[in-house]
CSV table of C-alpha atoms (C1' of nucleotides) in Angstrom, one decimal:
chain,number,residue,atom,x,y,z
A,970,MET,CA,10.4,-7.6,-10.0
A,971,GLU,CA,11.6,-4.6,-11.9
A,972,ASN,CA,11.5,-1.0,-10.8
A,973,ASN,CA,9.4,-0.7,-7.7
A,974,THR,CA,11.6,2.1,-6.7
A,975,GLU,CA,9.1,4.9,-6.8
A,976,MET,CA,6.6,2.8,-5.0
A,977,LEU,CA,9.0,2.5,-2.1
A,978,LYS,CA,9.2,6.2,-1.5
A,979,GLY,CA,7.8,7.0,1.8
A,980,VAL,CA,7.7,3.3,3.0
A,981,LEU,CA,11.3,2.3,2.9
A,982,GLU,CA,12.1,4.5,6.0
A,983,GLY,CA,9.2,2.8,7.8
A,984,CYS,CA,10.6,-0.6,6.9
A,985,VAL,CA,14.0,0.3,8.2
A,986,LEU,CA,12.4,1.5,11.5
A,987,GLU,CA,10.5,-1.7,11.8
A,988,ILE,CA,13.7,-3.8,11.3
A,989,ILE,CA,15.5,-1.7,13.9
A,990,SER,CA,12.6,-2.2,16.3
A,991,ARG,CA,13.2,-5.9,16.2
A,992,GLY,CA,16.5,-5.5,17.9
A,993,GLU,CA,19.9,-3.7,17.6
A,994,THR,CA,21.2,-3.9,14.1
A,995,TYR,CA,23.4,-2.0,11.6
A,996,GLY,CA,23.2,-0.6,8.1
A,997,TYR,CA,24.7,-3.4,6.1
A,998,GLU,CA,22.5,-6.0,7.9
A,999,ILE,CA,19.4,-4.0,7.4
A,1000,THR,CA,20.2,-3.9,3.6
A,1001,GLN,CA,20.6,-7.7,3.6
A,1002,LYS,CA,17.3,-8.2,5.4
A,1003,LEU,CA,15.4,-6.0,3.0
A,1004,ARG,CA,16.9,-7.9,0.1
A,1005,GLU,CA,15.9,-11.1,1.6
A,1006,LEU,CA,12.4,-9.8,2.0
A,1007,GLY,CA,12.3,-9.4,-1.7
A,1008,PHE,CA,13.4,-5.8,-2.3
A,1009,THR,CA,16.4,-7.1,-4.2
A,1010,ASP,CA,17.3,-3.8,-5.7
A,1011,VAL,CA,17.8,-2.0,-2.5
A,1012,VAL,CA,21.4,-1.0,-2.2
A,1013,GLU,CA,23.6,0.1,0.8
A,1014,GLY,CA,23.7,3.8,-0.2
A,1015,THR,CA,20.0,4.1,0.1
A,1016,ILE,CA,19.9,2.5,3.5
A,1017,TYR,CA,22.7,4.7,4.8
A,1018,THR,CA,20.9,7.9,3.8
A,1019,ILE,CA,17.9,6.6,5.6
A,1020,THR,CA,19.8,5.7,8.8
A,1021,MET,CA,21.6,9.0,8.8
A,1022,ARG,CA,18.2,10.7,8.5
A,1023,LEU,CA,16.8,8.7,11.4
A,1024,GLU,CA,19.8,9.7,13.4
A,1025,LYS,CA,19.5,13.4,12.5
A,1026,ASN,CA,15.8,13.3,13.4
A,1027,ASN,CA,16.6,11.7,16.7
A,1028,PHE,CA,14.6,8.5,16.2
A,1029,VAL,CA,17.5,6.2,17.0
A,1030,ASN,CA,20.4,5.7,19.3
A,1031,THR,CA,23.7,4.6,18.0
A,1032,ASN,CA,26.5,2.4,19.3
A,1033,LYS,CA,29.7,1.5,17.5
A,1034,LYS,CA,31.1,-1.9,17.9
A,1035,ALA,CA,34.1,-3.8,16.4
A,1036,SER,CA,33.4,-6.7,14.0
A,1037,THR,CA,35.5,-9.8,13.3
A,1038,LYS,CA,34.5,-9.7,9.7
A,1039,GLY,CA,35.3,-6.1,8.7
A,1040,PRO,CA,35.2,-2.5,9.7
A,1041,PRO,CA,33.4,-1.5,12.9
A,1042,ARG,CA,29.6,-1.6,12.8
A,1043,LYS,CA,27.3,1.2,13.7
A,1044,PHE,CA,24.4,-0.3,15.6
A,1045,TYR,CA,21.0,1.3,15.9
A,1046,THR,CA,18.2,1.0,18.4
A,1047,LEU,CA,14.9,2.8,18.4
A,1048,ASN,CA,14.3,5.4,21.1
A,1049,ALA,CA,10.9,6.5,22.3
A,1050,ALA,CA,10.4,9.1,19.5
A,1051,GLY,CA,11.4,6.4,17.0
A,1052,GLN,CA,8.8,4.0,18.4
A,1053,GLN,CA,6.2,6.7,18.1
A,1054,HIS,CA,7.3,7.5,14.6
A,1055,LEU,CA,7.1,3.8,13.7
A,1056,LYS,CA,3.6,3.6,15.1
A,1057,ASN,CA,2.5,6.6,13.1
A,1058,PHE,CA,4.1,5.0,10.0
A,1059,TRP,CA,2.0,1.8,10.4
A,1060,GLY,CA,-1.1,3.9,10.9
A,1061,LYS,CA,-0.5,5.8,7.7
A,1062,TRP,CA,0.3,2.6,5.9
A,1063,GLU,CA,-2.9,1.0,7.1
A,1064,PHE,CA,-4.9,4.0,5.9
A,1065,VAL,CA,-3.2,4.4,2.5
A,1066,SER,CA,-3.0,0.7,1.6
A,1067,SER,CA,-6.6,0.0,2.6
A,1068,LYS,CA,-7.8,2.9,0.4
A,1069,ILE,CA,-5.8,1.7,-2.5
A,1070,ASN,CA,-7.1,-1.9,-2.1
A,1071,GLN,CA,-10.6,-0.5,-1.9
A,1072,LEU,CA,-10.0,1.3,-5.2
A,1073,LYS,CA,-8.6,-1.9,-6.7
A,1074,GLU,CA,-11.5,-4.1,-5.6
A,1075,GLU,CA,-14.3,-1.8,-6.6
A,1076,ASP,CA,-16.3,-2.6,-9.7
B,1114,MET,CA,-5.0,11.8,8.2
B,1115,GLU,CA,-2.0,14.1,7.9
B,1116,ASN,CA,0.8,14.0,5.5
B,1117,ASN,CA,0.6,10.8,3.5
B,1118,THR,CA,2.0,12.6,0.7
B,1119,GLU,CA,5.3,10.8,0.4
B,1120,MET,CA,3.6,7.5,0.7
B,1121,LEU,CA,1.6,8.2,-2.4
B,1122,LYS,CA,4.6,8.5,-4.6
B,1123,GLY,CA,4.5,5.9,-7.3
B,1124,VAL,CA,0.9,4.9,-6.4
B,1125,LEU,CA,-1.1,8.0,-7.2
B,1126,GLU,CA,-0.5,7.6,-11.0
B,1127,GLY,CA,-1.8,4.1,-10.7
B,1128,CYS,CA,-4.9,5.3,-8.9
B,1129,VAL,CA,-5.5,7.8,-11.6
B,1130,LEU,CA,-5.1,5.1,-14.3
B,1131,GLU,CA,-7.5,2.9,-12.4
B,1132,ILE,CA,-10.1,5.7,-12.2
B,1133,ILE,CA,-9.8,6.4,-15.9
B,1134,SER,CA,-10.1,2.7,-16.7
B,1135,ARG,CA,-13.6,2.7,-15.2
B,1136,GLY,CA,-14.8,5.0,-17.9
B,1137,GLU,CA,-14.1,8.3,-19.6
B,1138,THR,CA,-13.4,11.1,-17.1
B,1139,TYR,CA,-11.5,14.3,-16.7
B,1140,GLY,CA,-9.0,15.9,-14.3
B,1141,TYR,CA,-11.3,17.8,-12.0
B,1142,GLU,CA,-13.6,14.8,-11.6
B,1143,ILE,CA,-10.6,12.5,-10.9
B,1144,THR,CA,-9.5,14.8,-8.2
B,1145,GLN,CA,-12.9,14.8,-6.6
B,1146,LYS,CA,-13.0,11.0,-6.7
B,1147,LEU,CA,-9.6,10.7,-5.0
B,1148,ARG,CA,-10.7,13.1,-2.3
B,1149,GLU,CA,-13.9,11.1,-1.8
B,1150,LEU,CA,-11.8,8.0,-1.5
B,1151,GLY,CA,-10.0,9.6,1.5
B,1152,PHE,CA,-7.0,11.3,-0.1
B,1153,THR,CA,-8.4,14.6,1.0
B,1154,ASP,CA,-5.2,16.5,0.5
B,1155,VAL,CA,-4.9,15.7,-3.2
B,1156,VAL,CA,-5.2,18.9,-5.2
B,1157,GLU,CA,-5.9,19.6,-8.8
B,1158,GLY,CA,-2.4,20.6,-9.7
B,1159,THR,CA,-1.1,17.2,-8.7
B,1160,ILE,CA,-3.6,15.4,-10.8
B,1161,TYR,CA,-3.0,17.6,-13.9
B,1162,THR,CA,0.7,16.9,-13.8
B,1163,ILE,CA,-0.2,13.2,-13.7
B,1164,THR,CA,-2.7,13.3,-16.6
B,1165,MET,CA,-0.2,15.4,-18.6
B,1166,ARG,CA,2.4,12.7,-18.0
B,1167,LEU,CA,0.0,9.9,-19.0
B,1168,GLU,CA,-0.7,11.8,-22.1
B,1169,LYS,CA,2.9,12.4,-22.9
B,1170,ASN,CA,3.7,8.7,-22.3
B,1171,ASN,CA,0.8,7.7,-24.6
B,1172,PHE,CA,-1.2,5.8,-22.1
B,1173,VAL,CA,-4.4,7.7,-22.7
B,1174,ASN,CA,-6.5,9.2,-25.4
B,1175,THR,CA,-8.1,12.6,-25.0
B,1176,ASN,CA,-11.3,14.2,-26.1
B,1177,LYS,CA,-12.4,17.8,-25.3
B,1178,LYS,CA,-16.1,18.4,-24.7
B,1179,ALA,CA,-18.1,21.4,-23.6
B,1180,SER,CA,-19.6,21.6,-20.1
B,1181,THR,CA,-22.7,23.4,-18.9
B,1182,LYS,CA,-21.0,24.1,-15.6
B,1183,GLY,CA,-17.7,25.8,-16.7
B,1184,PRO,CA,-14.8,25.6,-19.1
B,1185,PRO,CA,-14.5,22.7,-21.6
B,1186,ARG,CA,-13.5,19.4,-20.0
B,1187,LYS,CA,-10.6,17.3,-21.3
B,1188,PHE,CA,-11.8,13.7,-21.1
B,1189,TYR,CA,-9.4,10.8,-20.9
B,1190,THR,CA,-9.7,7.1,-21.8
B,1191,LEU,CA,-7.1,4.4,-21.5
B,1192,ASN,CA,-5.6,3.0,-24.6
B,1193,ALA,CA,-4.0,-0.5,-24.9
B,1194,ALA,CA,-0.7,0.7,-23.6
B,1195,GLY,CA,-2.4,2.3,-20.6
B,1196,GLN,CA,-4.3,-0.9,-19.8
B,1197,GLN,CA,-1.0,-2.8,-19.9
B,1198,HIS,CA,0.6,-0.1,-17.7
B,1199,LEU,CA,-2.3,-0.3,-15.2
B,1200,LYS,CA,-1.9,-4.1,-15.1
B,1201,ASN,CA,1.8,-3.8,-14.4
B,1202,PHE,CA,1.0,-1.2,-11.7
B,1203,TRP,CA,-1.3,-3.6,-9.8
B,1204,GLY,CA,1.3,-6.3,-10.1
B,1205,LYS,CA,3.9,-4.1,-8.5
B,1206,TRP,CA,1.4,-3.0,-5.9
B,1207,GLU,CA,0.5,-6.6,-5.0
B,1208,PHE,CA,4.2,-7.4,-4.7
B,1209,VAL,CA,5.3,-4.4,-2.7
B,1210,SER,CA,2.2,-4.3,-0.4
B,1211,SER,CA,2.4,-8.0,0.4
B,1212,LYS,CA,6.1,-7.7,1.3
B,1213,ILE,CA,5.4,-4.8,3.6
B,1214,ASN,CA,2.5,-6.5,5.3
B,1215,GLN,CA,4.7,-9.5,5.7
B,1216,LEU,CA,7.3,-7.4,7.5
B,1217,LYS,CA,4.5,-5.8,9.6
B,1218,GLU,CA,3.1,-9.1,10.7
B,1219,GLU,CA,6.3,-10.9,11.5
B,1220,ASP,CA,7.2,-11.3,15.1
C,1312,DA,C1',49.2,-8.7,-4.4
C,1313,DC,C1',44.5,-9.7,-5.7
C,1314,DT,C1',39.9,-10.8,-5.0
C,1315,DG,C1',35.7,-11.0,-2.4
C,1316,DC,C1',32.9,-10.1,1.3
C,1317,DT,C1',32.0,-7.0,5.0
C,1318,DA,C1',31.0,-2.1,6.3
C,1319,DT,C1',30.2,3.0,6.3
C,1320,DA,C1',29.8,7.4,3.8
C,1321,DT,C1',28.7,11.0,0.4
C,1322,DA,C1',28.2,13.9,-3.9
C,1323,DG,C1',25.2,14.3,-7.6
C,1324,DT,C1',20.9,12.9,-10.2
C,1325,DA,C1',16.1,11.6,-11.1
C,1326,DT,C1',11.3,11.1,-10.0
C,1327,DA,C1',7.1,12.5,-8.4
C,1328,DA,C1',4.2,15.0,-5.5
C,1329,DC,C1',3.3,19.6,-3.5
C,1330,DT,C1',2.7,24.8,-3.2
C,1331,DA,C1',1.0,28.6,-5.2
C,1332,DA,C1',-0.6,31.2,-8.6
C,1333,DG,C1',-2.9,32.3,-13.0
C,1334,DT,C1',-6.7,31.9,-16.5
C,1335,DA,C1',-11.4,31.2,-17.6
C,1336,DG,C1',-16.6,29.8,-18.0
C,1337,DT,C1',-21.1,29.5,-15.5
C,1338,DG,C1',-24.5,30.5,-12.0
C,1339,DT,C1',-26.2,32.9,-7.7
C,1340,DC,C1',-27.2,36.4,-4.5
C,1341,DG,C1',-27.3,40.9,-2.6
D,674,DC,C1',-24.2,45.0,-11.9
D,675,DG,C1',-20.4,43.2,-9.1
D,676,DA,C1',-18.6,39.9,-6.0
D,677,DC,C1',-18.2,35.4,-5.0
D,678,DA,C1',-18.4,30.4,-5.5
D,679,DC,C1',-17.9,26.5,-8.0
D,680,DT,C1',-16.2,24.3,-12.1
D,681,DA,C1',-12.0,23.4,-15.0
D,682,DC,C1',-7.3,23.4,-16.9
D,683,DT,C1',-2.3,24.8,-16.6
D,684,DT,C1',2.3,25.8,-15.1
D,685,DA,C1',6.6,27.5,-12.6
D,686,DG,C1',9.2,26.5,-8.7
D,687,DT,C1',10.1,23.7,-4.4
D,688,DT,C1',10.6,19.6,-1.6
D,689,DA,C1',11.2,14.9,-0.3
D,690,DT,C1',13.1,10.6,-1.1
D,691,DA,C1',15.4,7.0,-3.4
D,692,DC,C1',19.0,5.9,-6.8
D,693,DT,C1',23.8,5.9,-9.2
D,694,DA,C1',28.3,5.8,-8.6
D,695,DT,C1',32.2,6.2,-6.2
D,696,DA,C1',35.5,6.3,-2.2
D,697,DT,C1',37.3,4.4,1.9
D,698,DA,C1',38.6,0.6,4.8
D,699,DG,C1',39.1,-4.0,7.5
D,700,DC,C1',39.6,-9.0,7.1
D,701,DA,C1',40.2,-13.7,5.0
D,702,DG,C1',41.7,-16.8,1.6
D,703,DT,C1',44.4,-17.7,-2.7
DNA sequence: ACTGCTATATAGTATAACTAAGTAGTGTCG
DNA sequence: CGACACTACTTAGTTATACTATATAGCAGT
């Protein structure tokens, strides 16, 4: 599907948080998972800006580990603030998406 | 609910199109309807930039009419291109929201 | 050496919504 | 009458977030 980019604004960060909440992971892997999910146009650069932002806002802890397949990986895990932020995100999503579906289904 | 603003990016225009598709309406009224829907923070300025964009991109026809309650109203109706655009919007919404819900529900 | 996959990072751009303010018509109330 | 509230449209400037494009670098296979 073409050009969902604008529609992802404000939700992509939440998706990244959700993926991290499933267990320690790193930028490149997050990108792969999002692409598998169906967001085929998501590129690494986008995810790195998000993970850097999460780091800056203190929602994640980081841990650098060597890889056998390439350069060292920077692993992320959610901290308490990140978990709260994720919970807020899903709350907002629930609210917004239900309102939009309500608008869609009205006649 | 506070600060859904970023989450509305890319969907607010679609919501406006949907509201116009229900029948001839104007900016101020669209704003009211969105606020009733629950997007209480949406303000007129935002809606006017959207309706101007829709006009510029030739998705709507306009028709100015006098009002008994204030300045003349600028009524909008969807044209064929607008209807197609709306259809595309709902397609994208269906895709994106289903993927996000899928991510949410996984465990 | 070259190519491809893995992996992180960043400078610059585009989009879309927000803030804030201005203009203007109509009705109401002290 | 004058102030205010509600209706109604418009626009200049800001902010947030994702994208484009590029750079850097390790490792494996040819």
